[in-house]
Amino acid sequence: MAIVSVPTQPYAGQQPGTSGLRKKVTVFQQPDYLENFVQSLFDCLPNTAGQTLVLGGDGRFHNRVAVQTILRMAAAHGFGRVLVGQRGILSTPAVSCVIRKHHAYGGIVLSASHNPGGPDGDFGIKYNVGNGGPAPEKLTEAVFARTKEIKSYRISDQGAPDFDRPGTHHLEALLVEVIDPVADYAALMRETFDFDAIARLFRSGFRVRCDAMNAVGGPYAKAILEGELGAPAGTVVNAEPLEDFGHLHPDPNPVNAEDLIAHMSAADAPDFGCATDGDADRNMIVGRNFPVAPSDSLALLAAHATVVPRYAKGLAGIARSMPTSTAADRVAKALGIACYETPTGWKFFGNLLDAGRATLCGEESYGTGSDHVREKDGLWAILFWLNVLAVRGGSVESLVRAHWATYGRNYYSRHDYEAVDSAGASTLMAELRAQLPRLAGQSLNGMPVAQADDFAYTDPVDGSTSSKQGVRVIFADGSRIVFRLSGTGTEGATLRVYLEKYEADPARQDVPTQVALAPLIDAARALARIEQHTGRTEPSVVT
Ligand code: VG1
Ligand code: CO
């Protein structure tokens, strides 16, 4: 058995986006495509000799092949140990948890998250650093630069060991430990939440429907909700991770999780509905006939955080991504704690969490998390809600309405124009940017603009800067329109338009969201000339 050096040619465009390198499966199946990227990554990681790497994925098509390749490459690179999830399975938050608990050097997550899977779907690879969080931009840019000049990669010519059963194997000098994907994560949840209170809630007859969408959240939700907390068998549905997610699109929003929405609108609806995405870092919360906006969820969890044992002493601060609604800012203000506004993507929360400046973080895209790991965490958010409901009583809807009555309601929606022509989308953004200097002081659709800019961020901890993170138009009453292009799509470009309007008066908090936002929607379409640039009169997805 030997380590061999294989000559290779660079591939163009191996550029990590918002959340790792994400491409069609067919792209990843090209000869040496994954190998080139992994070698480029390893080349950018200093002092890995003898270190521990964590490895797993969401079980989608190509996951197993990729695990085998990466094990053989880790063995050729001098790592001491790889902790690999049994059957190649580890959710994104579980990778983060395992890295931290075992003081690993870093970890690799094989997932294209909420993108569709299967042979015609997407695949992805993300690298997480020693704090358990996504690689910072400095590292992902270095890896991309390296992919352009790679000439060879190193790999063991030995076959990868069996990772379907627990056990320990040697591959060259590398120790491969097959770990239970759930155990460390379940232990962390047990330390975080009041499991007795949640178990009592289930014993009282409280009914939950948890839709894992045939993705990686299933084993975690089954073990914890049904196994540990005593929820009846069948509480978790679509619980087996399938290579093609059973043709579901594991993107938990009211559009893609329509089956859950239908169950939650039925006459005999359960008390609480929830879903997780492909890699189980996202969550959707639904009450009876009542989907909760992710931005509201972050604000509400922050407001009730002290009922959770881990946060009993209060929060250090809250962080949200820029397009996320300002509902959390109002809670932070009331609590007298800091609120940070970061660019889109979880990597920007890492420093704030490490420095103890923020405890809870969230994004409008169904992502919520805290300092318990360095990723957003779907099941954690579900358990947080159950803990709050168990202690506070009431229903999902009554909790949200009480929140609005106290803090006001931030009407919120995101309009996605998916798979549009890339050149048109770039021109649209360029035209918007060109208009920025003269927008402030003007009125759009009768609404005076207070501020218009291209969001730039300086990390308060390490001083690093990120510019061009999204065009935002802020109106005099605090309403906002944000425009940005997605960094996770694999077809053409996706334009995201984020819309937000604040309403303090409880008598006006019950308008349908799209109606409440209509003047902003019209203003956004006209300002960005969306139809002219994309050819679309309507968004493809509204959440
Ligand atoms: C999207 C979301 C962003 C999220 C990212 C990764 O990015 O908008 O909030 O952090 O996906 O989520 P973009 O660039 O397409 O807007 V996941 O669940 O893929 O790790
Ligand atoms: Co995800």
XYZ file of C-alpha atoms and ligand atoms in Angstrom:
564
model
C 0.000 0.000 0.000
C 1.374 3.361 -0.949
C 0.684 7.030 -1.219
C 0.712 8.133 -4.818
C 0.941 11.509 -6.467
C -1.508 11.878 -9.359
C -0.931 14.556 -12.001
C -3.978 16.729 -12.644
C -5.240 19.804 -14.504
C -7.000 22.730 -12.818
C -10.757 23.090 -13.271
C -12.144 26.579 -13.741
C -14.689 27.971 -11.313
C -14.070 25.931 -8.164
C -15.055 28.951 -6.149
C -16.765 28.399 -2.806
C -19.973 30.436 -2.490
C -22.031 31.493 0.548
C -21.664 28.015 1.949
C -18.872 25.965 0.343
C -18.410 24.648 -3.181
C -21.791 23.692 -4.625
C -22.277 22.251 -8.117
C -24.340 19.748 -10.050
C -23.520 16.124 -9.206
C -22.413 15.671 -12.814
C -19.794 18.376 -12.309
C -18.464 16.632 -9.193
C -18.367 13.346 -11.125
C -15.744 14.666 -13.537
C -12.354 12.997 -13.134
C -10.327 14.504 -10.272
C -12.857 17.321 -9.681
C -13.337 16.553 -5.989
C -9.702 15.497 -5.630
C -8.486 18.849 -6.977
C -10.643 20.773 -4.547
C -9.713 18.654 -1.529
C -5.989 18.836 -2.344
C -6.282 22.610 -2.761
C -7.991 22.787 0.616
C -5.386 20.604 2.322
C -2.609 22.701 0.734
C -4.053 25.788 2.469
C -4.255 24.218 5.941
C -1.062 24.639 8.002
C 0.272 22.043 10.473
C -2.196 19.255 9.899
C 0.285 16.452 10.708
C -1.179 14.097 13.286
C -4.342 16.182 13.612
C -7.970 15.037 13.771
C -10.402 15.709 10.927
C -14.187 15.222 11.150
C -15.970 13.940 8.042
C -19.595 13.332 7.121
C -22.455 14.516 4.981
C -26.176 14.644 4.483
C -26.342 11.246 2.760
C -27.235 12.598 -0.647
C -26.153 10.961 -3.911
C -22.325 10.980 -4.263
C -21.858 11.236 -0.470
C -20.374 7.747 -0.152
C -17.982 8.100 -3.076
C -16.779 11.426 -1.712
C -16.229 10.011 1.792
C -14.074 7.228 0.347
C -11.981 9.645 -1.703
C -11.479 12.070 1.168
C -10.466 9.306 3.582
C -7.791 8.139 1.103
C -6.588 11.715 0.614
C -6.525 12.460 4.357
C -4.354 9.357 4.760
C -1.966 10.744 2.138
C -1.817 14.108 3.833
C -0.568 13.096 7.270
C -3.700 13.594 9.348
C -3.566 11.404 12.460
C -7.222 10.547 12.743
C -10.509 10.985 10.932
C -13.796 10.804 12.823
C -16.279 9.756 10.171
C -20.017 9.467 10.764
C -21.395 5.954 10.391
C -22.737 5.447 6.843
C -21.017 8.735 5.987
C -23.773 10.616 7.817
C -23.285 13.775 9.872
C -25.516 16.832 9.872
C -23.885 20.246 9.563
C -24.555 21.154 13.221
C -23.337 17.702 14.302
C -20.024 18.233 12.477
C -19.660 21.525 14.313
C -20.456 19.831 17.625
C -18.035 16.936 17.045
C -15.181 19.261 15.993
C -15.571 21.256 19.205
C -16.060 18.333 21.543
C -13.083 16.357 20.243
C -10.841 19.389 19.697
C -10.478 18.423 16.055
C -8.418 20.480 13.625
C -11.452 20.948 11.380
C -14.137 19.108 9.492
C -15.536 18.479 6.054
C -19.302 18.500 5.433
C -20.561 16.917 2.238
C -23.807 18.679 1.429
C -25.521 21.066 -0.914
C -27.821 21.858 1.998
C -31.347 22.709 0.855
C -30.606 22.172 -2.863
C -32.226 19.115 -4.497
C -30.230 15.856 -4.519
C -30.002 12.691 -6.609
C -27.955 12.029 -9.758
C -29.442 15.109 -11.472
C -29.317 17.249 -8.351
C -26.585 19.112 -6.549
C -23.609 18.128 -4.442
C -21.405 20.243 -2.239
C -18.408 20.334 0.051
C -17.806 22.765 2.914
C -14.842 23.063 5.243
C -15.230 24.004 8.905
C -12.345 25.253 11.033
C -11.314 24.382 14.595
C -14.007 26.487 16.271
C -16.558 24.318 14.466
C -17.679 27.088 12.122
C -17.520 27.655 8.362
C -14.134 28.601 6.937
C -13.620 32.365 6.883
C -13.447 34.164 3.535
C -9.663 34.483 3.748
C -9.358 30.696 3.689
C -12.010 30.043 1.022
C -10.345 32.612 -1.245
C -6.945 30.990 -0.730
C -8.414 27.586 -1.605
C -9.986 29.001 -4.766
C -6.656 30.541 -5.795
C -4.966 27.188 -5.234
C -7.518 25.339 -7.408
C -6.334 27.449 -10.339
C -2.746 26.262 -10.141
C -2.998 22.703 -8.860
C -0.791 20.207 -10.734
C -1.120 17.022 -8.702
C -2.842 15.513 -5.709
C -1.823 12.853 -3.219
C -3.943 9.833 -2.399
C -3.545 6.401 -0.860
C -3.901 3.582 -3.359
C -5.512 1.494 -0.617
C -9.301 1.155 -0.624
C -11.237 3.123 1.992
C -12.295 1.090 5.039
C -15.887 0.104 5.786
C -17.698 3.015 7.405
C -21.127 1.406 7.648
C -20.448 -0.157 11.041
C -18.934 1.349 14.197
C -15.264 0.514 14.511
C -11.697 1.652 14.059
C -9.516 1.040 11.033
C -6.071 1.909 9.731
C -5.604 3.450 6.320
C -1.857 3.921 5.788
C -0.880 5.626 9.070
C -4.305 7.201 9.479
C -6.699 6.047 12.168
C -10.272 6.023 10.872
C -12.864 6.012 13.657
C -16.449 5.404 12.609
C -18.615 7.310 15.069
C -22.308 7.319 15.957
C -23.531 10.428 14.086
C -26.079 11.311 16.782
C -24.467 10.601 20.190
C -22.333 13.733 20.753
C -25.033 15.992 19.354
C -27.761 14.420 21.504
C -25.592 14.892 24.607
C -25.193 18.584 23.786
C -28.952 19.015 23.372
C -29.507 17.294 26.738
C -27.131 19.798 28.407
C -28.740 22.748 26.635
C -32.477 22.296 27.159
C -34.900 21.352 29.899
C -35.585 17.815 28.664
C -37.844 17.070 31.667
C -40.136 19.964 30.783
C -40.289 18.943 27.111
C -40.952 15.297 28.047
C -43.819 16.465 30.318
C -45.219 18.449 27.387
C -45.284 15.289 25.266
C -46.837 13.293 28.147
C -49.599 15.897 28.385
C -50.670 14.951 24.850
C -49.000 17.819 22.952
C -48.743 16.667 19.319
C -45.816 17.403 17.042
C -45.207 16.677 13.374
C -41.537 16.887 12.495
C -40.789 16.544 8.776
C -37.164 15.610 8.112
C -37.824 15.704 4.353
C -35.952 12.408 3.756
C -32.742 14.206 4.636
C -30.156 14.005 7.380
C -32.250 15.521 10.174
C -34.299 12.305 10.466
C -31.949 10.173 12.576
C -31.320 13.078 14.952
C -34.982 14.001 15.374
C -36.030 10.376 15.834
C -33.369 9.664 18.446
C -34.063 12.832 20.423
C -37.792 13.555 20.053
C -39.068 9.983 19.976
C -36.163 8.199 21.688
C -35.299 10.539 24.550
C -38.260 12.831 24.982
C -41.005 10.253 24.620
C -42.828 11.683 21.612
C -45.027 8.979 20.056
C -43.565 6.883 17.238
C -44.427 8.553 13.939
C -43.878 12.076 15.267
C -40.914 12.329 12.898
C -41.906 11.714 9.290
C -39.702 11.281 6.207
C -37.055 10.290 8.735
C -34.746 8.128 6.603
C -31.996 10.030 4.743
C -32.380 9.045 1.075
C -29.860 9.660 -1.704
C -32.428 11.635 -3.712
C -34.463 12.832 -0.690
C -37.335 10.804 -2.155
C -37.698 13.591 -4.731
C -38.566 16.091 -2.007
C -36.847 19.450 -2.147
C -35.459 19.604 1.397
C -35.766 23.350 1.718
C -38.105 23.912 4.623
C -40.237 26.860 3.671
C -43.995 27.007 3.112
C -43.488 26.420 -0.637
C -41.264 23.333 -0.533
C -42.629 21.855 2.697
C -46.185 22.007 1.376
C -47.093 18.640 2.879
C -46.312 19.907 6.378
C -48.252 23.099 5.716
C -51.251 21.001 4.582
C -51.111 18.880 7.756
C -50.876 21.996 9.889
C -53.941 23.493 8.198
C -56.105 20.363 8.579
C -58.971 20.195 11.065
C -57.055 17.703 13.236
C -53.732 19.519 12.903
C -51.062 18.763 15.497
C -50.074 21.490 17.976
C -46.669 22.078 16.472
C -45.141 21.474 13.045
C -41.487 21.681 12.140
C -39.095 20.710 9.366
C -35.366 20.621 8.717
C -33.381 20.944 5.483
C -30.924 18.668 3.630
C -28.092 19.052 6.151
C -30.399 19.838 9.109
C -29.048 23.296 9.832
C -32.269 25.068 8.845
C -35.634 24.921 10.575
C -39.191 25.882 9.846
C -41.707 26.312 12.660
C -45.452 26.121 12.003
C -48.323 26.461 14.431
C -51.875 25.384 13.621
C -52.514 27.180 10.354
C -49.739 29.557 11.298
C -46.255 29.484 9.703
C -43.734 31.488 11.719
C -41.461 33.898 9.839
C -37.827 32.984 10.584
C -36.986 36.565 11.551
C -39.849 36.484 14.078
C -38.638 33.138 15.358
C -35.197 34.573 16.157
C -36.741 37.551 17.952
C -39.181 35.412 19.929
C -36.551 32.887 21.021
C -34.347 35.761 22.143
C -37.201 37.263 24.156
C -37.874 33.952 25.949
C -34.300 32.633 26.095
C -33.999 32.554 29.862
C -36.452 29.626 30.140
C -33.759 27.473 28.523
C -31.194 26.252 31.083
C -28.203 27.104 28.863
C -29.356 30.738 28.497
C -30.815 31.147 31.999
C -28.374 33.931 32.841
C -29.368 35.909 29.751
C -27.853 36.602 26.353
C -24.629 38.476 25.651
C -25.990 39.794 22.370
C -27.919 38.922 19.234
C -26.568 38.819 15.693
C -28.592 38.728 12.495
C -27.681 38.839 8.840
C -28.382 42.152 7.122
C -31.451 41.010 5.094
C -33.033 39.447 8.222
C -35.809 41.615 9.662
C -35.108 44.030 12.467
C -37.535 42.239 14.826
C -34.544 40.915 16.803
C -33.100 44.420 17.131
C -36.196 45.463 19.082
C -35.769 42.597 21.525
C -32.054 43.366 21.930
C -32.915 46.967 22.686
C -35.511 45.973 25.282
C -33.035 43.584 26.902
C -30.285 46.189 26.824
C -27.907 43.949 24.876
C -25.949 44.425 21.672
C -27.357 43.582 18.251
C -25.001 42.938 15.328
C -25.812 43.106 11.635
C -23.614 40.851 9.488
C -23.428 39.847 5.820
C -25.383 36.786 4.674
C -23.843 33.436 5.598
C -23.062 31.800 8.914
C -19.308 32.329 8.674
C -19.788 35.947 9.726
C -21.224 34.964 13.114
C -18.170 32.922 14.158
C -16.021 35.723 15.566
C -18.927 37.276 17.481
C -19.755 33.915 19.050
C -16.108 33.099 19.823
C -15.599 36.503 21.440
C -18.692 36.063 23.604
C -20.322 39.125 22.077
C -23.350 37.308 20.659
C -25.218 34.302 22.045
C -28.049 33.892 19.521
C -27.785 34.351 15.739
C -30.224 34.084 12.914
C -30.979 34.559 9.257
C -34.222 35.137 7.403
C -33.532 31.969 5.396
C -34.835 29.621 8.113
C -31.541 29.531 10.009
C -31.210 30.036 13.755
C -28.413 29.087 16.117
C -26.351 29.961 19.153
C -22.944 29.645 20.740
C -23.562 25.927 21.497
C -21.980 25.196 18.082
C -20.749 27.425 15.249
C -23.420 26.573 12.677
C -27.105 27.191 12.432
C -28.954 24.279 13.906
C -32.381 23.049 12.860
C -33.209 20.597 15.640
C -31.794 22.946 18.269
C -34.291 25.602 17.114
C -37.129 23.062 17.275
C -36.135 22.020 20.800
C -35.836 25.693 21.789
C -39.437 26.297 20.683
C -40.636 23.176 22.518
C -38.782 24.286 25.658
C -40.422 27.733 25.461
C -43.882 26.214 24.865
C -43.372 23.730 27.714
C -42.535 26.484 30.196
C -44.676 29.375 28.958
C -47.729 27.404 27.828
C -50.032 28.608 25.056
C -49.770 27.886 21.359
C -47.312 28.871 18.648
C -49.779 31.451 17.389
C -50.554 32.921 20.808
C -46.825 33.275 21.573
C -46.155 35.046 18.269
C -49.170 37.337 18.626
C -48.148 38.252 22.178
C -44.682 39.021 20.825
C -46.112 41.339 18.161
C -48.303 43.060 20.756
C -45.219 43.816 22.850
C -42.646 44.659 20.194
C -44.679 45.410 17.092
C -44.775 43.252 13.961
C -42.173 43.284 11.227
C -44.044 42.162 8.115
C -41.471 40.286 6.088
C -41.139 38.447 2.795
C -38.436 37.270 0.411
C -39.049 37.121 -3.326
C -36.671 34.866 -5.242
C -36.195 35.040 -8.997
C -34.426 31.743 -9.562
C -32.295 30.582 -12.483
C -32.431 33.877 -14.318
C -29.870 34.917 -16.892
C -26.590 35.711 -15.083
C -25.683 38.659 -17.281
C -29.116 40.243 -16.798
C -28.889 39.793 -13.042
C -25.442 41.400 -12.929
C -26.638 44.348 -14.981
C -29.618 44.737 -12.666
C -27.323 44.936 -9.640
C -24.922 47.284 -11.407
C -27.760 49.629 -12.354
C -29.063 49.592 -8.796
C -25.623 50.409 -7.452
C -25.287 53.269 -9.901
C -28.557 54.765 -8.630
C -27.585 54.635 -4.961
C -25.970 58.071 -4.601
C -29.108 59.888 -5.694
C -31.740 57.773 -3.958
C -31.581 59.205 -0.442
C -34.091 62.025 -0.095
C -36.142 60.826 -3.096
C -39.537 59.190 -2.766
C -40.327 55.757 -4.186
C -44.006 55.010 -4.600
C -44.698 57.926 -2.252
C -42.339 56.588 0.423
C -39.392 58.805 1.335
C -35.990 57.077 1.225
C -33.838 57.747 4.276
C -30.746 55.785 3.292
C -29.552 53.768 0.309
C -26.258 51.909 0.223
C -24.371 48.747 -0.640
C -23.904 46.905 2.634
C -20.305 46.693 3.802
C -19.175 45.008 6.993
C -16.205 45.391 9.246
C -15.846 42.501 11.639
C -15.744 44.077 15.112
C -13.430 41.340 16.380
C -10.713 40.948 13.738
C -11.284 44.086 11.649
C -11.670 42.140 8.377
C -13.931 43.801 5.840
C -16.484 42.522 3.316
C -18.034 44.841 0.771
C -20.842 44.641 -1.806
C -22.981 42.458 0.435
C -26.321 43.678 -0.855
C -28.081 46.853 -1.922
C -30.393 48.192 0.739
C -32.966 50.916 0.505
C -34.179 52.067 3.897
C -37.272 54.254 4.109
C -38.059 56.969 6.603
C -40.431 54.690 8.564
C -37.786 51.944 8.835
C -39.248 49.819 6.021
C -36.552 48.203 3.890
C -35.958 46.665 0.491
C -32.773 44.639 0.049
C -31.463 43.231 -3.226
C -28.704 40.651 -3.529
C -27.656 37.757 -5.722
C -27.576 34.288 -4.215
C -24.242 32.583 -3.644
C -25.619 29.040 -3.380
C -27.428 28.414 -6.674
C -26.089 26.153 -9.393
C -28.109 27.390 -12.380
C -27.804 30.888 -13.803
C -28.305 33.525 -11.134
C -30.879 33.918 -8.386
C -32.024 37.408 -7.465
C -33.305 37.760 -3.920
C -35.497 40.700 -2.982
C -36.103 41.093 0.741
C -39.017 43.219 1.925
C -39.781 44.473 5.406
C -42.327 46.821 6.962
C -42.808 47.595 10.642
C -46.284 47.862 12.189
C -46.591 48.885 15.838
C -50.395 49.010 16.000
C -51.883 45.629 17.080
C -55.090 46.519 15.211
C -53.112 46.469 11.948
C -51.021 43.356 12.557
C -53.368 40.921 10.855
C -53.104 41.968 7.221
C -51.927 39.273 4.747
C -48.144 39.728 4.415
C -48.074 40.303 0.649
C -50.831 42.905 1.012
C -49.036 44.730 3.802
C -45.881 44.765 1.680
C -47.531 45.619 -1.666
C -46.253 49.222 -1.932
C -42.702 48.004 -1.237
C -43.038 45.145 -3.734
C -44.116 47.584 -6.447
C -41.319 49.984 -5.557
C -38.742 47.173 -5.701
C -39.881 45.990 -9.140
C -39.821 49.473 -10.580
C -36.546 50.537 -9.013
C -34.606 47.458 -10.111
C -36.473 47.086 -13.417
C -36.798 43.410 -12.584
C -38.915 42.457 -15.562
C -36.660 44.239 -18.066
C -33.524 42.553 -16.706
C -34.815 39.074 -15.905
C -37.804 38.665 -18.207
C -39.852 37.641 -15.173
C -43.058 39.325 -14.127
C -43.342 37.279 -10.926
C -40.834 35.710 -8.521
C -40.434 31.929 -8.682
C -40.590 31.515 -4.905
C -42.188 33.770 -2.317
C -41.492 33.037 1.334
C -28.578 31.104 1.293
C -29.265 31.929 2.367
C -28.277 32.265 3.472
C -27.678 30.961 4.016
C -27.069 30.161 2.880
C -26.579 28.805 3.352
O -27.536 31.850 0.718
O -29.821 33.102 1.822
O -28.937 32.984 4.477
O -26.683 31.247 4.970
O -28.051 29.928 1.873
O -27.607 28.054 3.941
P -27.667 32.640 -0.677
O -26.296 33.182 -0.964
O -28.161 31.653 -1.672
O -28.687 33.698 -0.441
V -27.523 26.365 3.914
O -28.800 25.760 4.730
O -27.160 26.139 2.350
O -26.008 26.004 4.691
Co -28.632 23.801 5.169
